Coordinates of C-alpha atoms and ligand atoms in Angstrom, one line a residue:
M1 CA 9.9 15.6 4.4
K2 CA 10.3 14.9 8.2
I3 CA 9.1 16.8 11.4
L4 CA 10.6 16.3 14.7
F5 CA 7.7 14.8 17.0
T6 CA 9.8 17.5 19.8
E7 CA 9.5 20.3 17.5
D8 CA 5.4 20.0 17.3
R9 CA 4.4 22.6 19.7
K10 CA 1.0 21.9 19.8
N11 CA 1.3 18.2 20.6
Q12 CA 4.0 19.8 23.2
A13 CA 1.0 21.6 25.0
A14 CA -1.4 19.3 25.0
I15 CA 1.2 16.6 26.5
E16 CA 1.6 19.0 29.3
K17 CA -2.0 20.3 29.7
V18 CA -3.5 16.4 29.4
A19 CA -0.7 15.6 32.4
K20 CA -2.2 18.5 34.9
L21 CA -5.7 17.2 33.8
S22 CA -5.6 13.7 34.4
N23 CA -3.3 14.4 37.8
S24 CA -5.8 16.8 39.0
I25 CA -9.1 14.2 38.3
Y26 CA -7.2 11.2 39.0
S27 CA -5.3 12.3 42.6
Q28 CA -9.0 12.4 44.3
K29 CA -9.1 8.9 43.3
G30 CA -5.9 7.8 44.7
E31 CA -4.6 5.6 41.4
G32 CA -4.6 6.0 37.8
P33 CA -5.5 7.0 35.1
F34 CA -4.7 3.8 33.2
Y35 CA -4.9 3.1 29.6
H36 CA -5.6 -0.3 27.4
I37 CA -4.8 -0.5 24.1
H38 CA -6.0 -3.4 21.9
T39 CA -3.7 -4.4 18.8
F40 CA -5.3 -5.8 15.9
G41 CA -3.2 -7.0 12.5
C42 CA 0.8 -7.1 11.7
Q43 CA 3.9 -5.6 13.4
M44 CA 3.6 -2.2 12.1
N45 CA 0.4 -1.9 14.2
D46 CA 2.2 -3.2 16.9
H47 CA 4.8 -0.7 17.0
D48 CA 2.4 2.3 16.3
S49 CA 0.9 1.0 19.9
E50 CA 4.5 0.8 21.1
R51 CA 4.7 4.5 20.1
M52 CA 1.0 5.6 21.5
A53 CA 1.9 3.9 24.8
A54 CA 5.0 6.0 25.3
L55 CA 3.1 9.0 24.5
L56 CA 0.4 8.3 27.0
E57 CA 3.0 7.3 29.6
L58 CA 4.6 11.1 29.1
M59 CA 1.0 12.0 30.0
G60 CA 1.0 10.1 33.4
Y61 CA -1.1 7.0 32.4
E62 CA -0.2 3.9 33.5
Y63 CA -0.9 0.2 31.7
T64 CA -3.4 -2.1 32.6
E65 CA -4.6 -5.2 31.4
D66 CA -7.9 -5.4 32.6
E67 CA -10.4 -2.8 30.5
T68 CA -13.0 -2.3 33.4
R69 CA -9.8 -0.2 35.1
A70 CA -9.3 1.8 32.2
S71 CA -10.1 5.6 31.9
L72 CA -8.8 5.3 28.2
I73 CA -9.3 2.2 25.8
L74 CA -7.6 2.6 22.6
L75 CA -8.1 0.5 19.5
N76 CA -6.0 0.1 17.0
T77 CA -7.1 -1.4 13.7
C78 CA -6.4 -3.7 10.9
A79 CA -8.2 -3.6 7.8
I80 CA -7.0 -6.6 5.9
R81 CA -9.5 -8.5 6.5
E82 CA -13.5 -8.8 6.8
H83 CA -13.1 -10.7 10.1
A84 CA -10.6 -8.4 11.8
E85 CA -13.2 -5.5 11.2
E86 CA -16.2 -7.5 12.7
R87 CA -13.9 -8.2 15.6
V88 CA -13.6 -4.6 15.7
Y89 CA -17.0 -3.7 15.4
G90 CA -17.9 -6.4 18.6
F91 CA -15.2 -4.6 20.8
I92 CA -16.6 -1.3 20.3
G93 CA -20.1 -2.5 20.9
R94 CA -19.1 -4.0 24.5
L95 CA -17.2 -1.2 25.6
K96 CA -20.8 0.8 25.6
S97 CA -21.2 -1.0 29.1
L98 CA -18.2 0.7 30.3
K99 CA -18.7 4.1 28.9
E100 CA -20.6 5.1 32.2
N101 CA -17.7 5.2 34.0
D102 CA -15.9 8.5 32.5
L103 CA -14.5 5.8 30.0
I104 CA -12.5 7.4 26.9
I105 CA -12.6 5.2 23.7
G106 CA -10.3 6.0 20.5
V107 CA -10.4 3.7 17.5
C108 CA -7.4 4.7 15.2
G109 CA -5.1 2.1 12.8
C110 CA -5.9 1.2 9.5
M111 CA -9.8 0.5 9.5
V112 CA -10.6 3.9 10.2
Q113 CA -8.8 5.2 6.8
Q114 CA -11.8 3.7 5.0
K115 CA -15.1 5.8 4.2
H116 CA -17.4 3.0 4.9
V117 CA -16.0 2.6 8.5
L118 CA -15.9 6.1 9.5
D119 CA -19.1 6.5 8.5
K120 CA -20.4 3.1 10.4
I121 CA -18.6 4.2 13.5
K122 CA -20.3 7.9 13.4
K123 CA -23.8 6.2 12.9
S124 CA -23.5 3.0 15.3
Y125 CA -21.0 4.4 17.7
P126 CA -21.8 7.6 18.9
Y127 CA -19.9 7.1 22.0
V128 CA -16.7 6.9 20.4
D129 CA -14.6 10.2 21.5
M130 CA -11.6 9.9 19.3
V131 CA -11.1 8.6 15.8
F132 CA -7.7 9.3 14.5
G133 CA -5.9 7.8 11.2
T134 CA -2.3 6.3 10.4
H135 CA -1.0 9.4 9.5
N136 CA -1.7 11.6 12.6
Y137 CA -1.8 9.1 15.3
Y138 CA 1.5 10.8 17.1
Q139 CA -1.3 13.7 17.6
L140 CA -3.0 11.1 20.2
P141 CA -2.1 14.1 23.4
I142 CA -4.6 16.7 21.0
Y143 CA -7.2 14.5 20.6
L144 CA -7.1 13.4 24.2
L145 CA -7.1 16.9 25.4
K146 CA -9.8 17.5 23.7
A147 CA -12.0 14.3 25.1
L148 CA -10.9 15.1 28.1
E149 CA -12.5 18.8 27.9
G150 CA -15.8 17.2 26.9
E151 CA -15.1 17.3 22.8
K152 CA -15.3 14.7 20.3
S153 CA -12.0 14.3 17.4
I154 CA -12.6 12.7 14.2
S155 CA -9.4 13.4 12.3
V156 CA -8.4 11.1 9.1
L157 CA -5.9 12.1 6.6
E158 CA -6.0 10.5 3.4
D159 CA -1.8 10.6 3.1
S160 CA 0.8 12.5 4.6
P161 CA 4.3 13.4 2.9
R162 CA 5.8 13.9 6.5
I163 CA 7.7 11.4 8.7
V164 CA 7.8 12.1 12.4
E165 CA 10.8 11.6 13.9
E166 CA 11.6 11.4 17.4
L167 CA 8.4 9.7 18.8
P168 CA 9.2 7.9 21.7
A169 CA 8.0 4.3 22.3
I170 CA 7.4 1.4 25.0
R171 CA 9.1 -1.5 23.2
A172 CA 7.3 -4.9 24.2
S173 CA 10.8 -6.4 24.2
K174 CA 14.0 -4.6 25.3
I175 CA 16.1 -7.2 23.5
S176 CA 14.5 -7.7 20.3
A177 CA 13.1 -4.3 19.2
F178 CA 11.1 -3.5 16.1
V179 CA 12.2 -0.2 13.8
N180 CA 10.2 1.2 11.2
I181 CA 12.6 2.1 8.2
M182 CA 9.4 3.1 5.6
E183 CA 5.8 3.6 5.6
G184 CA 3.4 3.0 2.8
C185 CA 3.3 1.1 -0.2
N186 CA 3.0 1.7 -3.8
N187 CA 2.5 -1.9 -5.4
F188 CA -1.3 -1.8 -5.3
C189 CA -2.0 -5.7 -5.3
T190 CA -5.5 -6.1 -6.4
Y191 CA -6.9 -7.8 -3.3
C192 CA -4.9 -5.2 -0.8
V193 CA -6.3 -2.4 1.1
V194 CA -2.8 -1.4 2.4
P195 CA -1.9 1.2 -0.1
Y196 CA -5.0 3.2 0.4
T197 CA -5.1 2.9 4.7
R198 CA -0.9 3.4 4.9
G199 CA -0.5 5.5 1.7
R200 CA 2.6 5.7 -0.9
E201 CA 5.7 4.7 0.2
K202 CA 8.3 7.1 2.5
S203 CA 11.4 6.2 3.2
R204 CA 13.3 7.5 6.4
L205 CA 16.5 8.7 6.3
P206 CA 19.5 6.5 7.2
E207 CA 20.7 8.7 9.8
D208 CA 17.4 9.0 11.4
I209 CA 17.2 5.2 11.5
I210 CA 20.7 4.3 12.7
K211 CA 20.6 7.2 15.2
E212 CA 17.3 4.9 16.7
V213 CA 19.2 1.7 16.3
K214 CA 22.6 3.3 18.2
G215 CA 20.0 4.4 20.7
L216 CA 18.2 1.2 21.5
V217 CA 21.4 -0.6 21.6
E218 CA 22.7 1.5 24.2
E219 CA 19.5 0.6 26.2
G220 CA 20.3 -3.4 25.7
T221 CA 18.5 -3.9 22.4
R222 CA 20.8 -6.9 20.8
E223 CA 18.0 -7.8 17.5
I224 CA 16.1 -5.2 15.5
T225 CA 13.8 -6.3 13.0
L226 CA 13.0 -3.3 10.2
L227 CA 9.4 -2.8 9.2
G228 CA 7.9 -1.7 5.9
Q229 CA 5.6 -2.9 3.4
N230 CA 7.8 -3.6 1.2
V231 CA 11.6 -3.0 2.6
N232 CA 13.0 -4.2 -0.8
S233 CA 12.5 -0.7 -2.2
Y234 CA 13.5 1.4 0.7
G235 CA 15.2 4.4 -0.4
R236 CA 13.3 5.4 -3.5
G237 CA 12.6 9.3 -3.6
L238 CA 15.4 9.6 -0.7
E239 CA 17.8 12.5 -1.9
E240 CA 21.0 10.3 -1.2
E241 CA 21.1 7.5 -3.3
V242 CA 20.8 4.7 -0.6
D243 CA 18.8 1.5 -1.0
F244 CA 18.2 -1.5 1.4
P245 CA 21.2 -3.5 0.5
E246 CA 23.1 -0.2 1.7
L247 CA 21.1 0.4 4.6
L248 CA 21.9 -3.3 5.9
N249 CA 25.7 -2.5 5.2
R250 CA 25.2 0.8 7.6
L251 CA 23.4 -1.1 10.2
N252 CA 26.0 -4.5 10.1
E253 CA 28.6 -1.9 11.6
I254 CA 27.0 -1.0 14.7
E255 CA 28.7 -2.4 17.9
C256 CA 27.0 -4.8 20.3
L257 CA 24.1 -5.5 17.7
Y258 CA 23.9 -8.8 17.6
R259 CA 21.4 -9.7 14.6
I260 CA 19.4 -8.2 12.1
R261 CA 16.2 -9.1 10.5
F262 CA 13.3 -7.5 8.5
M263 CA 9.9 -7.9 7.0
T264 CA 8.3 -7.6 4.4
S265 CA 9.5 -8.3 0.9
H266 CA 7.9 -8.3 -2.1
P267 CA 9.7 -10.9 -4.4
K268 CA 9.8 -8.4 -7.3
D269 CA 12.2 -6.2 -5.5
L270 CA 14.6 -9.1 -4.5
S271 CA 17.6 -8.0 -5.9
D272 CA 21.0 -9.6 -6.1
R273 CA 22.6 -7.4 -4.1
L274 CA 19.8 -7.8 -1.6
I275 CA 20.8 -11.3 -1.4
E276 CA 24.8 -10.9 -1.1
A277 CA 23.9 -8.1 1.7
M278 CA 21.9 -11.1 3.7
K279 CA 25.6 -12.7 3.9
L280 CA 26.9 -9.7 6.3
E281 CA 27.6 -10.8 9.9
K282 CA 24.5 -9.5 11.8
M283 CA 22.2 -10.4 9.1
A284 CA 20.0 -13.3 10.7
P285 CA 19.4 -16.2 8.0
S286 CA 16.0 -16.0 7.5
F287 CA 13.7 -14.5 4.8
H288 CA 10.0 -14.0 4.7
L289 CA 9.1 -14.0 1.4
P290 CA 5.4 -13.5 0.7
V291 CA 4.2 -15.7 -2.6
Q292 CA 0.5 -15.3 -2.3
S293 CA 0.0 -18.0 -5.0
G294 CA 2.3 -20.5 -6.7
S295 CA 0.3 -20.1 -10.0
T296 CA 1.3 -17.2 -12.3
R297 CA -2.4 -16.7 -13.7
V298 CA -3.6 -15.6 -10.3
L299 CA -0.2 -14.0 -9.7
K300 CA -1.2 -11.7 -12.5
M301 CA -4.4 -11.4 -11.7
M302 CA -3.4 -10.3 -8.0
N303 CA -1.0 -7.9 -9.9
R304 CA 1.9 -9.3 -8.1
K305 CA 4.2 -8.4 -10.8
Y306 CA 6.1 -11.9 -10.8
T307 CA 5.7 -15.1 -12.6
R308 CA 5.8 -18.6 -10.3
E309 CA 9.5 -19.3 -12.4
D310 CA 10.7 -15.7 -11.1
Y311 CA 10.0 -16.5 -7.4
L312 CA 11.2 -20.1 -7.4
D313 CA 14.5 -18.5 -9.1
K314 CA 14.7 -16.3 -6.5
V315 CA 14.4 -18.8 -3.5
Y316 CA 17.1 -20.8 -5.8
K317 CA 19.3 -17.9 -5.4
L318 CA 18.7 -17.7 -1.6
R319 CA 19.5 -20.7 -0.7
Q320 CA 22.7 -21.0 -3.4
A321 CA 23.6 -18.0 -1.1
L322 CA 22.6 -19.3 2.4
P323 CA 21.9 -23.3 2.6
H324 CA 20.4 -23.2 6.0
I325 CA 18.4 -20.2 5.6
G326 CA 15.0 -20.2 7.1
L327 CA 12.0 -19.3 5.0
T328 CA 8.7 -18.4 5.5
T329 CA 5.7 -17.0 3.4
D330 CA 2.1 -15.9 2.8
I331 CA -0.5 -17.7 1.1
I332 CA -3.8 -16.8 -0.2
V333 CA -6.3 -19.4 -1.1
G334 CA -9.8 -18.7 -3.0
F335 CA -8.8 -15.6 -5.3
P336 CA -11.7 -14.9 -7.3
G337 CA -11.3 -16.8 -10.9
E338 CA -8.7 -19.3 -9.2
E339 CA -9.1 -22.8 -10.7
L340 CA -8.2 -26.0 -9.3
E341 CA -5.0 -26.1 -11.5
D342 CA -4.4 -22.5 -9.5
L343 CA -4.8 -24.7 -6.1
E344 CA -2.5 -27.3 -7.5
A345 CA 0.2 -24.6 -8.8
T346 CA 0.5 -23.4 -5.3
I347 CA 0.6 -27.0 -3.3
S348 CA 3.1 -27.7 -5.8
L349 CA 5.0 -24.6 -4.9
I350 CA 4.8 -25.6 -1.1
E351 CA 6.3 -28.8 -2.1
E352 CA 9.1 -27.3 -3.5
V353 CA 10.4 -24.3 -1.6
G354 CA 9.8 -26.2 1.4
Y355 CA 8.7 -23.5 3.7
D356 CA 9.6 -23.1 7.6
S357 CA 6.1 -21.6 8.3
A358 CA 3.6 -19.4 6.7
F359 CA 0.8 -17.4 7.1
T360 CA -2.3 -18.7 5.3
F361 CA -5.7 -16.8 4.6
I362 CA -8.9 -17.3 2.7
Y363 CA -9.4 -14.3 0.1
S364 CA -11.0 -11.9 2.3
K365 CA -13.0 -9.2 -0.1
R366 CA -12.1 -5.9 0.8
L367 CA -14.0 -2.9 -0.5
G368 CA -12.4 -0.4 -2.9
T369 CA -9.9 -2.9 -4.3
P370 CA -9.9 -4.1 -8.1
A371 CA -10.5 -7.7 -6.6
A372 CA -13.9 -7.1 -5.1
G373 CA -14.9 -6.4 -8.7
Y374 CA -13.9 -9.5 -9.7
E375 CA -16.1 -12.1 -10.5
D376 CA -16.1 -14.6 -7.5
K377 CA -17.7 -18.1 -8.2
L378 CA -16.3 -20.0 -5.2
D379 CA -19.1 -20.5 -2.2
Y380 CA -17.6 -20.8 0.9
E381 CA -17.2 -24.3 1.7
E382 CA -15.1 -25.0 -1.5
K383 CA -12.7 -21.9 -0.7
H384 CA -12.7 -24.2 2.8
R385 CA -12.3 -27.2 1.6
R386 CA -9.4 -25.7 -0.9
F387 CA -8.1 -23.9 2.1
D388 CA -7.8 -27.3 4.0
R389 CA -6.1 -29.3 1.4
M390 CA -3.4 -26.4 1.1
L391 CA -2.8 -26.4 4.7
G392 CA -2.6 -30.3 4.9
K393 CA 0.2 -30.0 3.0
L394 CA 2.1 -27.1 4.1
N395 CA 1.4 -28.5 7.5
E396 CA 3.2 -31.8 6.7
I397 CA 6.1 -30.4 5.2
V398 CA 6.9 -27.8 8.6
I399 CA 5.5 -30.5 11.1
E400 CA 8.3 -33.2 9.4
K401 CA 10.9 -30.1 8.9
N402 CA 10.7 -29.1 12.7
H403 CA 10.7 -32.7 13.9
S404 CA 14.1 -33.0 12.0
R405 CA 15.8 -30.2 14.5
L406 CA 15.8 -32.8 17.2
G407 CA 19.7 -33.0 18.3
Q408 CA 21.0 -29.9 16.2
V409 CA 22.4 -26.8 18.0
F410 CA 21.3 -23.3 17.2
E411 CA 22.7 -20.0 18.6
V412 CA 19.7 -18.8 20.5
L413 CA 19.3 -15.0 20.9
V414 CA 17.6 -15.2 24.8
E415 CA 14.9 -13.1 24.7
E416 CA 12.3 -13.5 27.9
E417 CA 11.4 -15.6 30.7
T418 CA 8.1 -17.0 30.0
E419 CA 7.5 -19.0 33.1
A420 CA 9.5 -19.8 36.4
G421 CA 12.7 -20.4 34.9
I422 CA 11.9 -21.3 31.5
Y423 CA 13.1 -18.9 28.6
Q424 CA 12.9 -18.5 25.2
G425 CA 14.5 -17.1 22.0
R426 CA 14.9 -17.5 18.8
T427 CA 17.5 -19.2 16.2
P428 CA 19.0 -17.2 13.5
Q429 CA 16.7 -18.7 11.1
G430 CA 14.0 -17.5 13.9
F431 CA 12.6 -20.9 14.9
L432 CA 11.5 -20.3 18.6
V433 CA 12.9 -22.4 21.3
R434 CA 12.0 -22.7 24.9
F435 CA 14.4 -23.9 27.5
P436 CA 15.5 -24.1 31.2
G437 CA 17.5 -20.9 32.1
S438 CA 18.4 -18.1 34.4
R439 CA 17.9 -14.2 34.6
E440 CA 21.7 -14.1 33.1
D441 CA 20.7 -15.4 29.7
L442 CA 18.5 -12.6 28.9
G443 CA 19.6 -10.5 26.0
Q444 CA 22.9 -12.9 25.2
L445 CA 23.5 -15.6 23.1
R446 CA 23.7 -19.1 24.0
D447 CA 24.3 -22.7 22.5
V448 CA 21.0 -24.5 22.8
K449 CA 20.3 -27.9 21.7
I450 CA 16.9 -29.2 20.9
T451 CA 16.0 -32.0 23.0
R452 CA 12.1 -32.2 22.3
T453 CA 10.3 -31.3 19.2
K454 CA 6.7 -30.9 18.7
N455 CA 4.8 -30.5 15.6
F456 CA 5.1 -26.7 15.7
S457 CA 7.6 -25.8 18.9
L458 CA 11.0 -26.7 19.9
E459 CA 12.3 -27.5 23.6
G460 CA 16.1 -27.4 24.3
E461 CA 18.9 -27.1 26.6
I462 CA 21.8 -24.8 26.8
C463 CA 24.8 -26.5 26.3
H464 CA 27.2 -25.7 28.8
Ligands
SF4_501 S1 3.1 -5.3 -1.6 FE1 0.8 -5.7 -2.1 S2 0.1 -7.1 -0.4 FE2 2.1 -6.1 0.5 S3 1.6 -4.1 1.5 FE3 1.8 -3.5 -0.9 S4 0.3 -3.7 -2.0 FE4 -0.6 -5.1 0.3

């Protein structure tokens, strides 16, 4: 079921009231109101923040980098690791000193979907004005109106069967944009909180996605990254029979769109049809395929539903179809019950696949997940030792591959100027390259020759 944001009368009324109210307060000051959003976590959170920024700007707020100037600070939080949670508490604690200047503080995102977090915020940080979750962040205008009228809001829904369409967004990049195609996850990997914080899988209708992408392309977007916790299962539950490869086929038809990327994919759902769709003209030959562990025994404990052999078979098929594909992954070391031979299996898988890069983590216990109840015999030092071993091997491979790109020419989509006269963009495989350029290059595909390689970055020159 979907609802149109533009038809949500309560929200629309709140937008108008906040705009009037803030205008009358801040016109006396001669500037503002300013907002600041601090985003933790993944691209889904980045994109939710882009949407909340657009809502705030609809209400007359302007962005500021400087927290001390802000009349509203939003923390869009992440629940994936304990460390991220601790950082959020530290951040909220720091904001107390700014609270004296009528500052409104909001905490939203995945972290507040957990009861223990809500309890802690209520008890330890009573000066927080708004707390809302991942399923109702679009109602920010309603909560902000209450806060301006001196009323607190705590509104966290467990799940929502609805997808909200036509939400505005202020995107970090005009040239390369995120597009959500689904929300939630049904997989219940034993270490992961996402199915509890983002709810069950819900796919957007293909026509809504295509309409959004066409609109973006009209405004100058040339590359899209389709987002979902498991894009490979896109389409389940929709009335029309449409799966992820079919969606890619339809998006491939959009004129003036140069490249399509996506993340994240679950290896168990990577089908031959998707591998075939990767050959479409606009598909970037780049694949993020989280393996998590190279040991079938650990994968079973993680409830990943594939074996080491299944995973390697899919990598083989991807490379058969697209020999120059860029491959990246996620790896967890120190999962409860991991033995040394499991770590060896992960290291040998890293060698066998030869990743271009990876997000690597030490296992972080998350309350409410099955793995939080598993016996964990490894101490902190041993986990770090294992992590360093794995990372040493991974970096060896990544660095060697990066240096091997010296002298090669890649077609780069020029995305932004990072400093005066220096531009950056990505190769089809997803490697970031910096090179001298000009404003006319922005949004264009340019052949760039790699003239200098560092361990983890590339520099080049446009071929004229
Ligand atoms: S697939 Fe597993 S790791 Fe990924 S979001 Fe779902 S439960 Fe979490």
